mmCIF file of C-alpha atoms and ligand atoms in Angstrom:
data_model
loop_
_atom_site.group_PDB
_atom_site.id
_atom_site.type_symbol
_atom_site.label_atom_id
_atom_site.label_comp_id
_atom_site.label_asym_id
_atom_site.label_seq_id
_atom_site.Cartn_x
_atom_site.Cartn_y
_atom_site.Cartn_z
ATOM 1 C CA MET A 143 -89.040 53.295 -78.715
ATOM 2 C CA ASN A 144 -87.724 51.737 -75.541
ATOM 3 C CA GLY A 145 -88.494 48.289 -74.131
ATOM 4 C CA SER A 146 -91.834 49.389 -72.671
ATOM 5 C CA GLY A 147 -93.045 50.582 -76.043
ATOM 6 C CA MET A 148 -92.904 54.259 -74.978
ATOM 7 C CA ALA A 149 -91.139 56.762 -77.216
ATOM 8 C CA THR A 150 -87.950 58.034 -75.576
ATOM 9 C CA ALA A 151 -87.183 61.628 -76.422
ATOM 10 C CA THR A 152 -83.469 62.020 -77.101
ATOM 11 C CA PRO A 153 -82.074 65.131 -75.444
ATOM 12 C CA LEU A 154 -81.167 67.999 -77.766
ATOM 13 C CA ARG A 155 -77.586 67.962 -78.947
ATOM 14 C CA VAL A 156 -76.337 71.376 -79.918
ATOM 15 C CA LEU A 157 -72.984 72.308 -81.400
ATOM 16 C CA GLY A 158 -71.856 75.732 -80.114
ATOM 17 C CA ILE A 159 -69.366 77.918 -81.978
ATOM 18 C CA GLU A 160 -67.694 81.036 -80.565
ATOM 19 C CA THR A 161 -65.366 83.280 -82.605
ATOM 20 C CA SER A 162 -66.300 86.807 -81.507
ATOM 21 C CA CYS A 163 -62.852 87.936 -80.357
ATOM 22 C CA ASP A 164 -59.549 86.096 -79.961
ATOM 23 C CA ASP A 165 -60.671 82.707 -78.648
ATOM 24 C CA THR A 166 -61.804 80.006 -81.054
ATOM 25 C CA SER A 167 -64.125 77.650 -79.201
ATOM 26 C CA VAL A 168 -66.445 74.745 -80.011
ATOM 27 C CA ALA A 169 -68.669 72.747 -77.662
ATOM 28 C CA VAL A 170 -71.217 69.954 -77.868
ATOM 29 C CA LEU A 171 -73.945 70.298 -75.252
ATOM 30 C CA GLU A 172 -76.565 67.618 -74.606
ATOM 31 C CA GLY A 173 -79.899 68.366 -73.003
ATOM 32 C CA GLY A 174 -78.763 71.873 -72.039
ATOM 33 C CA THR A 175 -76.738 70.443 -69.159
ATOM 34 C CA ARG A 176 -74.154 67.866 -70.223
ATOM 35 C CA LEU A 177 -71.054 69.123 -71.963
ATOM 36 C CA LEU A 178 -69.970 66.232 -74.209
ATOM 37 C CA SER A 179 -66.976 68.262 -75.345
ATOM 38 C CA HIS A 180 -65.689 71.787 -74.917
ATOM 39 C CA LEU A 181 -62.554 73.031 -76.646
ATOM 40 C CA ILE A 182 -61.007 76.504 -76.473
ATOM 41 C CA ALA A 183 -58.029 77.441 -78.634
ATOM 42 C CA ALA A 184 -56.454 80.662 -77.380
ATOM 43 C CA GLN A 185 -54.688 82.669 -80.082
ATOM 44 C CA ASP A 186 -51.220 83.349 -78.734
ATOM 45 C CA VAL A 187 -50.267 85.506 -81.718
ATOM 46 C CA HIS A 188 -51.773 88.611 -80.066
ATOM 47 C CA ARG A 189 -49.313 88.528 -77.164
ATOM 48 C CA LEU A 190 -46.631 89.787 -79.538
ATOM 49 C CA TYR A 191 -48.625 92.956 -80.125
ATOM 50 C CA GLY A 192 -49.835 93.657 -76.593
ATOM 51 C CA GLY A 193 -53.507 93.400 -77.596
ATOM 52 C CA VAL A 194 -55.922 91.725 -79.991
ATOM 53 C CA VAL A 195 -55.165 92.464 -83.664
ATOM 54 C CA PRO A 196 -58.514 91.987 -85.480
ATOM 55 C CA GLU A 197 -56.998 91.013 -88.826
ATOM 56 C CA LEU A 198 -54.856 88.309 -87.216
ATOM 57 C CA ALA A 199 -57.781 87.100 -85.102
ATOM 58 C CA SER A 200 -60.021 86.397 -88.093
ATOM 59 C CA ARG A 201 -57.207 84.611 -89.918
ATOM 60 C CA ALA A 202 -56.487 82.463 -86.870
ATOM 61 C CA HIS A 203 -60.208 81.577 -86.512
ATOM 62 C CA LEU A 204 -60.208 80.502 -90.151
ATOM 63 C CA GLU A 205 -57.346 78.081 -89.505
ATOM 64 C CA LEU A 206 -58.385 76.858 -86.063
ATOM 65 C CA LEU A 207 -62.149 76.446 -86.367
ATOM 66 C CA PRO A 208 -62.550 73.537 -88.874
ATOM 67 C CA PRO A 209 -60.181 71.105 -87.095
ATOM 68 C CA LEU A 210 -61.500 72.199 -83.684
ATOM 69 C CA ALA A 211 -65.100 71.457 -84.727
ATOM 70 C CA ARG A 212 -64.127 68.002 -85.982
ATOM 71 C CA ARG A 213 -62.248 67.283 -82.743
ATOM 72 C CA ALA A 214 -65.205 68.459 -80.656
ATOM 73 C CA LEU A 215 -67.418 65.899 -82.391
ATOM 74 C CA GLU A 216 -64.795 63.180 -81.943
ATOM 75 C CA GLU A 217 -64.484 63.883 -78.221
ATOM 76 C CA ALA A 218 -68.273 63.906 -77.938
ATOM 77 C CA ARG A 219 -68.291 60.574 -79.835
ATOM 78 C CA LEU A 220 -70.930 61.892 -82.216
ATOM 79 C CA GLU A 221 -71.347 61.918 -85.961
ATOM 80 C CA ALA A 222 -72.215 65.392 -87.248
ATOM 81 C CA GLY A 223 -75.558 63.988 -88.396
ATOM 82 C CA ALA A 224 -76.513 63.296 -84.755
ATOM 83 C CA LEU A 225 -76.569 67.021 -83.957
ATOM 84 C CA ASP A 226 -79.962 68.695 -83.601
ATOM 85 C CA ALA A 227 -78.775 72.251 -84.223
ATOM 86 C CA ILE A 228 -75.767 74.518 -84.626
ATOM 87 C CA ALA A 229 -75.563 77.642 -82.464
ATOM 88 C CA VAL A 230 -73.091 80.373 -83.329
ATOM 89 C CA THR A 231 -72.192 83.748 -81.833
ATOM 90 C CA ARG A 232 -73.534 86.364 -84.251
ATOM 91 C CA ALA A 233 -73.005 89.540 -82.135
ATOM 92 C CA PRO A 234 -71.378 91.593 -80.664
ATOM 93 C CA GLY A 235 -67.645 91.412 -81.361
ATOM 94 C CA LEU A 236 -65.012 91.893 -84.046
ATOM 95 C CA VAL A 237 -66.957 91.658 -87.268
ATOM 96 C CA GLY A 238 -64.197 89.865 -89.186
ATOM 97 C CA SER A 239 -64.005 87.224 -86.437
ATOM 98 C CA LEU A 240 -67.782 86.812 -86.101
ATOM 99 C CA VAL A 241 -68.110 86.332 -89.860
ATOM 100 C CA VAL A 242 -65.799 83.305 -89.762
ATOM 101 C CA GLY A 243 -67.972 81.513 -87.188
ATOM 102 C CA VAL A 244 -71.242 82.488 -88.844
ATOM 103 C CA ALA A 245 -70.105 81.385 -92.330
ATOM 104 C CA PHE A 246 -68.804 78.088 -90.948
ATOM 105 C CA ALA A 247 -72.039 77.414 -89.047
ATOM 106 C CA LYS A 248 -74.168 78.173 -92.100
ATOM 107 C CA ALA A 249 -72.049 75.906 -94.297
ATOM 108 C CA TRP A 250 -72.319 72.991 -91.859
ATOM 109 C CA GLY A 251 -76.016 73.681 -91.344
ATOM 110 C CA LEU A 252 -76.622 73.554 -95.077
ATOM 111 C CA ALA A 253 -74.500 70.453 -95.609
ATOM 112 C CA LEU A 254 -76.090 68.568 -92.695
ATOM 113 C CA GLY A 255 -79.615 69.902 -93.084
ATOM 114 C CA LYS A 256 -79.598 71.185 -89.495
ATOM 115 C CA PRO A 257 -80.994 74.451 -88.127
ATOM 116 C CA VAL A 258 -78.483 77.250 -87.499
ATOM 117 C CA LEU A 259 -79.215 79.693 -84.676
ATOM 118 C CA GLY A 260 -77.546 83.045 -84.035
ATOM 119 C CA VAL A 261 -76.637 83.671 -80.394
ATOM 120 C CA ASN A 262 -75.823 86.935 -78.667
ATOM 121 C CA HIS A 263 -72.439 86.670 -76.970
ATOM 122 C CA ILE A 264 -73.449 88.808 -73.982
ATOM 123 C CA GLU A 265 -76.542 86.673 -73.454
ATOM 124 C CA GLY A 266 -74.131 83.726 -73.256
ATOM 125 C CA HIS A 267 -72.139 85.423 -70.488
ATOM 126 C CA LEU A 268 -75.373 86.345 -68.639
ATOM 127 C CA HIS A 269 -76.321 82.662 -68.357
ATOM 128 C CA ALA A 270 -72.946 80.855 -68.300
ATOM 129 C CA THR A 271 -73.289 80.092 -64.566
ATOM 130 C CA ALA A 272 -76.315 77.890 -65.325
ATOM 131 C CA LEU A 273 -74.002 75.316 -66.939
ATOM 132 C CA GLU A 274 -72.483 74.544 -63.542
ATOM 133 C CA HIS A 275 -75.095 75.738 -61.092
ATOM 134 C CA GLY A 276 -78.376 75.019 -62.848
ATOM 135 C CA PRO A 277 -81.425 77.298 -62.781
ATOM 136 C CA CYS A 278 -81.275 80.307 -60.451
ATOM 137 C CA GLU A 279 -83.738 82.228 -58.344
ATOM 138 C CA TYR A 280 -85.026 85.428 -59.953
ATOM 139 C CA PRO A 281 -84.772 88.371 -60.049
ATOM 140 C CA ALA A 282 -81.058 88.042 -60.672
ATOM 141 C CA ILE A 283 -78.416 90.659 -61.310
ATOM 142 C CA ALA A 284 -75.743 89.729 -63.835
ATOM 143 C CA LEU A 285 -72.378 91.476 -63.905
ATOM 144 C CA VAL A 286 -70.463 90.786 -67.118
ATOM 145 C CA VAL A 287 -66.925 92.100 -66.909
ATOM 146 C CA SER A 288 -64.468 91.347 -69.690
ATOM 147 C CA GLY A 289 -61.915 92.928 -72.000
ATOM 148 C CA GLY A 290 -64.707 94.368 -74.124
ATOM 149 C CA HIS A 291 -67.650 94.760 -71.751
ATOM 150 C CA THR A 292 -68.804 95.978 -68.368
ATOM 151 C CA GLU A 293 -72.532 95.287 -68.204
ATOM 152 C CA LEU A 294 -74.903 95.289 -65.255
ATOM 153 C CA VAL A 295 -78.238 93.677 -66.140
ATOM 154 C CA ARG A 296 -81.395 92.632 -64.331
ATOM 155 C CA VAL A 297 -82.326 89.143 -65.490
ATOM 156 C CA ASP A 298 -85.772 87.614 -64.891
ATOM 157 C CA GLY A 299 -85.298 84.539 -67.079
ATOM 158 C CA PHE A 300 -84.175 83.613 -70.563
ATOM 159 C CA GLY A 301 -84.819 86.613 -72.819
ATOM 160 C CA LEU A 302 -86.089 88.763 -69.935
ATOM 161 C CA TYR A 303 -83.517 91.505 -69.404
ATOM 162 C CA ARG A 304 -83.420 95.106 -68.227
ATOM 163 C CA TRP A 305 -80.145 96.878 -68.769
ATOM 164 C CA LEU A 306 -79.061 98.795 -65.698
ATOM 165 C CA GLY A 307 -75.598 100.018 -66.601
ATOM 166 C CA SER A 308 -72.626 99.784 -68.940
ATOM 167 C CA THR A 309 -69.237 101.397 -69.116
ATOM 168 C CA ARG A 310 -69.160 104.811 -70.741
ATOM 169 C CA ASP A 311 -65.596 104.346 -71.961
ATOM 170 C CA ASP A 312 -63.118 101.534 -71.240
ATOM 171 C CA ALA A 313 -64.217 98.089 -70.095
ATOM 172 C CA ALA A 314 -62.864 96.875 -66.750
ATOM 173 C CA GLY A 315 -60.627 94.260 -68.412
ATOM 174 C CA GLU A 316 -59.447 96.825 -70.947
ATOM 175 C CA ALA A 317 -58.276 99.042 -68.069
ATOM 176 C CA TYR A 318 -56.348 96.056 -66.641
ATOM 177 C CA ASP A 319 -54.781 95.364 -70.037
ATOM 178 C CA LYS A 320 -53.781 99.004 -70.618
ATOM 179 C CA VAL A 321 -52.283 99.462 -67.142
ATOM 180 C CA ALA A 322 -50.334 96.196 -67.538
ATOM 181 C CA LYS A 323 -49.043 97.300 -70.934
ATOM 182 C CA ARG A 324 -47.903 100.629 -69.455
ATOM 183 C CA LEU A 325 -46.034 98.679 -66.755
ATOM 184 C CA GLY A 326 -44.390 96.439 -69.369
ATOM 185 C CA LEU A 327 -46.194 93.344 -68.034
ATOM 186 C CA GLY A 328 -47.515 91.912 -71.316
ATOM 187 C CA PHE A 329 -51.003 90.878 -72.466
ATOM 188 C CA PRO A 330 -53.533 90.039 -71.122
ATOM 189 C CA GLY A 331 -52.935 92.160 -68.054
ATOM 190 C CA GLY A 332 -55.630 90.943 -65.667
ATOM 191 C CA PRO A 333 -54.102 87.730 -64.312
ATOM 192 C CA VAL A 334 -50.617 89.207 -63.757
ATOM 193 C CA LEU A 335 -51.919 92.389 -62.076
ATOM 194 C CA ASP A 336 -54.269 90.289 -59.938
ATOM 195 C CA ALA A 337 -51.302 88.202 -58.728
ATOM 196 C CA LEU A 338 -49.068 91.231 -58.130
ATOM 197 C CA ALA A 339 -51.826 93.058 -56.262
ATOM 198 C CA ALA A 340 -51.672 90.385 -53.564
ATOM 199 C CA GLU A 341 -48.117 91.530 -52.747
ATOM 200 C CA GLY A 342 -48.850 95.276 -52.694
ATOM 201 C CA ARG A 343 -50.580 97.840 -50.492
ATOM 202 C CA ARG A 344 -54.046 98.798 -51.706
ATOM 203 C CA ASP A 345 -53.765 102.269 -50.108
ATOM 204 C CA ALA A 346 -50.260 103.077 -51.439
ATOM 205 C CA PHE A 347 -51.824 105.305 -54.130
ATOM 206 C CA ASP A 348 -55.062 107.219 -53.823
ATOM 207 C CA PHE A 349 -56.676 106.443 -57.178
ATOM 208 C CA PRO A 350 -60.195 107.690 -58.047
ATOM 209 C CA ARG A 351 -63.283 105.465 -57.638
ATOM 210 C CA PRO A 352 -65.125 106.606 -60.764
ATOM 211 C CA MET A 353 -68.931 106.965 -60.655
ATOM 212 C CA ILE A 354 -69.369 105.795 -57.035
ATOM 213 C CA GLY A 355 -72.102 107.848 -55.397
ATOM 214 C CA ARG A 356 -73.465 109.094 -58.729
ATOM 215 C CA PRO A 357 -77.038 108.159 -59.688
ATOM 216 C CA GLY A 358 -77.556 105.228 -62.045
ATOM 217 C CA PHE A 359 -75.438 102.156 -62.624
ATOM 218 C CA ASP A 360 -73.006 103.167 -65.363
ATOM 219 C CA PHE A 361 -69.257 102.681 -65.055
ATOM 220 C CA SER A 362 -66.232 104.611 -66.290
ATOM 221 C CA PHE A 363 -62.645 103.387 -66.162
ATOM 222 C CA SER A 364 -60.678 105.673 -68.477
ATOM 223 C CA GLY A 365 -60.095 108.377 -65.821
ATOM 224 C CA LEU A 366 -58.746 105.749 -63.442
ATOM 225 C CA LYS A 367 -56.523 104.331 -66.191
ATOM 226 C CA THR A 368 -55.126 107.849 -66.831
ATOM 227 C CA ALA A 369 -54.530 108.444 -63.098
ATOM 228 C CA VAL A 370 -52.551 105.189 -62.929
ATOM 229 C CA ALA A 371 -50.617 106.089 -66.105
ATOM 230 C CA ASN A 372 -49.715 109.473 -64.578
ATOM 231 C CA ALA A 373 -48.487 107.810 -61.390
ATOM 232 C CA ILE A 374 -46.382 105.394 -63.444
ATOM 233 C CA ALA A 375 -44.957 108.232 -65.562
ATOM 234 C CA GLN A 376 -43.457 109.801 -62.460
ATOM 235 C CA HIS A 377 -41.148 106.792 -62.214
ATOM 236 C CA GLY A 378 -39.728 106.931 -65.755
ATOM 237 C CA ASP A 379 -39.633 103.931 -68.111
ATOM 238 C CA PRO A 380 -39.945 100.209 -67.272
ATOM 239 C CA PRO A 381 -38.640 98.026 -65.739
ATOM 240 C CA TYR A 382 -39.838 99.273 -62.335
ATOM 241 C CA PRO A 383 -38.994 97.882 -58.880
ATOM 242 C CA ARG A 384 -41.274 94.947 -58.014
ATOM 243 C CA ALA A 385 -42.508 96.590 -54.797
ATOM 244 C CA LEU A 386 -43.607 99.676 -56.742
ATOM 245 C CA VAL A 387 -45.403 97.577 -59.358
ATOM 246 C CA ALA A 388 -47.124 95.582 -56.610
ATOM 247 C CA ASP A 389 -48.291 98.795 -54.879
ATOM 248 C CA LEU A 390 -49.569 100.217 -58.174
ATOM 249 C CA ALA A 391 -51.340 96.927 -58.969
ATOM 250 C CA ALA A 392 -52.931 96.702 -55.514
ATOM 251 C CA SER A 393 -54.084 100.345 -55.508
ATOM 252 C CA PHE A 394 -55.415 100.123 -59.079
ATOM 253 C CA GLN A 395 -57.222 96.857 -58.344
ATOM 254 C CA ALA A 396 -58.715 98.307 -55.157
ATOM 255 C CA ALA A 397 -60.208 101.175 -57.184
ATOM 256 C CA VAL A 398 -61.630 98.831 -59.866
ATOM 257 C CA VAL A 399 -63.050 96.354 -57.362
ATOM 258 C CA ASP A 400 -64.489 99.059 -55.072
ATOM 259 C CA THR A 401 -66.292 100.528 -58.080
ATOM 260 C CA LEU A 402 -67.617 97.221 -59.433
ATOM 261 C CA VAL A 403 -68.726 96.069 -55.980
ATOM 262 C CA ALA A 404 -70.438 99.358 -55.030
ATOM 263 C CA ARG A 405 -72.422 99.549 -58.286
ATOM 264 C CA THR A 406 -73.366 95.863 -58.186
ATOM 265 C CA LEU A 407 -74.568 96.008 -54.570
ATOM 266 C CA ASP A 408 -76.629 99.120 -55.373
ATOM 267 C CA ALA A 409 -78.250 97.174 -58.213
ATOM 268 C CA ILE A 410 -78.929 94.151 -55.991
ATOM 269 C CA ASP A 411 -80.573 96.368 -53.371
ATOM 270 C CA ALA A 412 -82.575 98.433 -55.889
ATOM 271 C CA GLU A 413 -83.939 95.351 -57.663
ATOM 272 C CA ASN A 414 -84.346 93.123 -54.591
ATOM 273 C CA ALA A 415 -82.294 90.514 -56.386
ATOM 274 C CA ARG A 416 -82.044 86.950 -55.036
ATOM 275 C CA THR A 417 -79.045 85.961 -57.139
ATOM 276 C CA LEU A 418 -75.862 87.541 -58.475
ATOM 277 C CA ASN A 419 -74.417 85.856 -61.584
ATOM 278 C CA LEU A 420 -70.923 86.800 -62.737
ATOM 279 C CA GLY A 421 -69.445 86.376 -66.195
ATOM 280 C CA GLY A 422 -66.519 87.531 -68.340
ATOM 281 C CA GLY A 423 -62.768 87.157 -67.844
ATOM 282 C CA VAL A 424 -62.544 89.736 -65.035
ATOM 283 C CA ALA A 425 -64.875 87.537 -62.975
ATOM 284 C CA CYS A 426 -61.715 85.435 -62.411
ATOM 285 C CA ASN A 427 -60.324 88.281 -60.274
ATOM 286 C CA ARG A 428 -59.657 87.016 -56.770
ATOM 287 C CA GLU A 429 -60.353 90.262 -54.925
ATOM 288 C CA LEU A 430 -63.609 90.821 -56.819
ATOM 289 C CA ARG A 431 -64.766 87.256 -56.050
ATOM 290 C CA ALA A 432 -63.848 87.498 -52.350
ATOM 291 C CA ARG A 433 -65.491 90.883 -51.837
ATOM 292 C CA LEU A 434 -68.697 89.925 -53.619
ATOM 293 C CA ALA A 435 -68.808 86.617 -51.743
ATOM 294 C CA SER A 436 -68.818 88.278 -48.336
ATOM 295 C CA GLU A 437 -71.202 91.083 -49.374
ATOM 296 C CA CYS A 438 -73.657 88.628 -50.946
ATOM 297 C CA ALA A 439 -73.492 86.333 -47.906
ATOM 298 C CA ALA A 440 -74.323 89.279 -45.638
ATOM 299 C CA ARG A 441 -77.405 90.012 -47.779
ATOM 300 C CA GLY A 442 -78.586 86.421 -48.191
ATOM 301 C CA VAL A 443 -78.015 86.684 -51.940
ATOM 302 C CA THR A 444 -76.714 83.634 -53.839
ATOM 303 C CA LEU A 445 -73.478 84.416 -55.658
ATOM 304 C CA ARG A 446 -72.771 82.214 -58.687
ATOM 305 C CA ILE A 447 -69.386 82.430 -60.400
ATOM 306 C CA PRO A 448 -68.487 80.160 -63.308
ATOM 307 C CA SER A 449 -65.168 78.316 -63.280
ATOM 308 C CA PRO A 450 -62.445 80.192 -65.221
ATOM 309 C CA ARG A 451 -63.075 78.392 -68.534
ATOM 310 C CA LEU A 452 -66.730 79.407 -68.444
ATOM 311 C CA CYS A 453 -65.986 82.988 -67.295
ATOM 312 C CA ALA A 454 -63.866 83.646 -70.371
ATOM 313 C CA ASP A 455 -65.139 83.504 -73.944
ATOM 314 C CA ASN A 456 -66.351 79.978 -74.614
ATOM 315 C CA ALA A 457 -68.649 77.988 -76.876
ATOM 316 C CA ALA A 458 -70.402 76.124 -74.045
ATOM 317 C CA MET A 459 -72.419 79.216 -73.095
ATOM 318 C CA ILE A 460 -73.297 79.717 -76.787
ATOM 319 C CA ALA A 461 -74.522 76.116 -77.054
ATOM 320 C CA LEU A 462 -76.582 76.643 -73.873
ATOM 321 C CA VAL A 463 -78.384 79.713 -75.211
ATOM 322 C CA GLY A 464 -78.724 77.910 -78.560
ATOM 323 C CA THR A 465 -80.460 75.015 -76.787
ATOM 324 C CA TRP A 466 -82.946 77.406 -75.198
ATOM 325 C CA ILE A 467 -83.586 79.081 -78.569
ATOM 326 C CA VAL A 468 -84.404 75.660 -80.077
ATOM 327 C CA GLU A 469 -86.668 74.839 -77.117
ATOM 328 C CA ARG A 470 -88.432 78.191 -77.587
ATOM 329 C CA GLY A 471 -89.170 77.122 -81.154
ATOM 330 C CA ASP A 472 -87.313 79.839 -83.053
ATOM 331 C CA PRO A 473 -86.698 78.842 -86.673
ATOM 332 C CA SER A 474 -83.313 78.497 -88.340
ATOM 333 C CA ASP A 475 -82.347 81.796 -89.963
ATOM 334 C CA PRO A 476 -80.832 81.483 -93.444
ATOM 335 C CA GLU A 477 -80.219 85.252 -93.461
ATOM 336 C CA LEU A 478 -78.133 85.068 -90.279
ATOM 337 C CA ASP A 479 -75.394 87.697 -90.316
ATOM 338 C CA ALA A 480 -72.642 89.037 -88.070
ATOM 339 C CA VAL A 481 -73.255 92.256 -86.107
ATOM 340 C CA ALA A 482 -70.381 94.084 -84.409
ATOM 341 C CA ALA A 483 -72.127 96.541 -82.050
ATOM 342 C CA LEU A 484 -73.888 95.527 -78.836
ATOM 343 C CA GLU A 485 -76.373 98.368 -79.384
ATOM 344 C CA GLU A 486 -77.439 96.791 -82.707
ATOM 345 C CA SER A 487 -77.427 93.211 -81.461
ATOM 346 C CA GLY A 488 -81.093 92.975 -80.487
ATOM 347 C CA LEU A 489 -80.720 93.113 -76.692
ATOM 348 C CA PRO A 490 -82.650 95.819 -74.815
ATOM 349 C CA ILE A 491 -79.704 98.178 -74.227
ATOM 350 C CA ARG A 492 -80.871 101.544 -72.989
HETATM 351 O O1 KG4 B 64 -64.041 87.281 -71.256
HETATM 352 P P1 KG4 B 64 -62.634 87.370 -71.725
HETATM 353 O O2 KG4 B 64 -61.827 86.111 -71.773
HETATM 354 O O3 KG4 B 64 -62.540 87.964 -73.161
HETATM 355 C C1 KG4 B 64 -63.184 89.126 -73.561
HETATM 356 O O4 KG4 B 64 -62.588 90.203 -73.352
HETATM 357 O O5 KG4 B 64 -64.305 89.036 -74.078
HETATM 358 O O6 KG4 B 64 -61.911 88.433 -70.784
HETATM 359 C C2 KG4 B 64 -60.567 88.772 -70.939
HETATM 360 C C3 KG4 B 64 -60.296 89.941 -70.025
HETATM 361 C C4 KG4 B 64 -58.918 90.553 -70.250
HETATM 362 O O7 KG4 B 64 -59.061 91.955 -70.294
HETATM 363 C C5 KG4 B 64 -58.139 90.094 -69.036
HETATM 364 O O8 KG4 B 64 -57.103 90.993 -68.669
HETATM 365 C C6 KG4 B 64 -59.219 90.031 -67.973
HETATM 366 O O9 KG4 B 64 -60.341 89.509 -68.652
HETATM 367 N N1 KG4 B 64 -58.878 89.158 -66.843
HETATM 368 C C7 KG4 B 64 -58.747 89.575 -65.574
HETATM 369 C C8 KG4 B 64 -58.365 88.448 -64.794
HETATM 370 N N2 KG4 B 64 -58.310 87.378 -65.642
HETATM 371 C C9 KG4 B 64 -58.635 87.830 -66.878
HETATM 372 N N3 KG4 B 64 -58.894 90.798 -65.026
HETATM 373 C C10 KG4 B 64 -58.662 90.911 -63.706
HETATM 374 N N4 KG4 B 64 -58.294 89.887 -62.910
HETATM 375 C C11 KG4 B 64 -58.135 88.650 -63.416
HETATM 376 N N5 KG4 B 64 -57.763 87.641 -62.615
HETATM 377 ZN ZN1 ZN B 65 -66.870 87.788 -73.800
#
């Protein structure tokens, strides 16, 4: 009760947990809009191996998650008992990593007597922009581009999705990571290739633009990755001259961005979309952002790109979707389990 005798509804406070790949993240979200805390612990161990090692990822989650969750509550200045629900990524991802988050969430849920809600990681990426930009105008197109996914989806609201396209082989970020590895540039490859591309000539190499002009909205990046690998092979083993690496980076990036932009604009036009929402680590790419910004402006379409922390894997987007699940009235699921495959994760994938 407040001073006027009216009941004051306290806004929902949801703890979000994300452990689907190699980032351990915990967030406390209040009222679906205010992030009281948001912590992301990147697992540096994978750099040594040039890619994510699933076994090491689950072990690192096991060590990182409990102290991170306690710190998230401290920073939010909340006792665990003040939470209304716990939302955890249940799918898709590395099953050994997902299991750590799900088991932790269930244990806390049981101990605290709070509902535990399973969240789809891709659904988190689809809506992450709402954390900074609020509700959007529908229909929206969402492009989720990360190390594991390249998804083009029509979104008409929470839970209202029509899948338009996916990659048939490598994800866009995976292609970046593999090309960078081949060039001896370390992991992850996206940020370093993005920076190098700015120094190179985008027409130095004539790499293929896979799928452009073909019907539908699917993507394919493995042929492009092979074309780049073949071009690199002609120059022997690393290290390579910086100018050559910059030209390869710029030409490779031009092919990736041309493909992503062409498919996305086709989807916007076909669906008469009012909004384009980006998500996933590759949404940090400067050329992709700049190209989509000018194309969207020319069409009168609102482009919404999360800040880098919310593009990458994060618990804030999981807490957001968790909040909406609570508001929708879904019950806590004691049988909650981890699911690795996107196709089996409950979203309407074609
Ligand atoms: O969403 P994310 O943090 O993790 C998942 O894969 O789920 O995305 C990481 C991916 C990596 O493949 C990384 O190379 C790529 O995003 N990436 C970028 C850039 N920053 C990160 N790719 C291109 N340009 C960037 N600036
Ligand atoms: Zn992701």
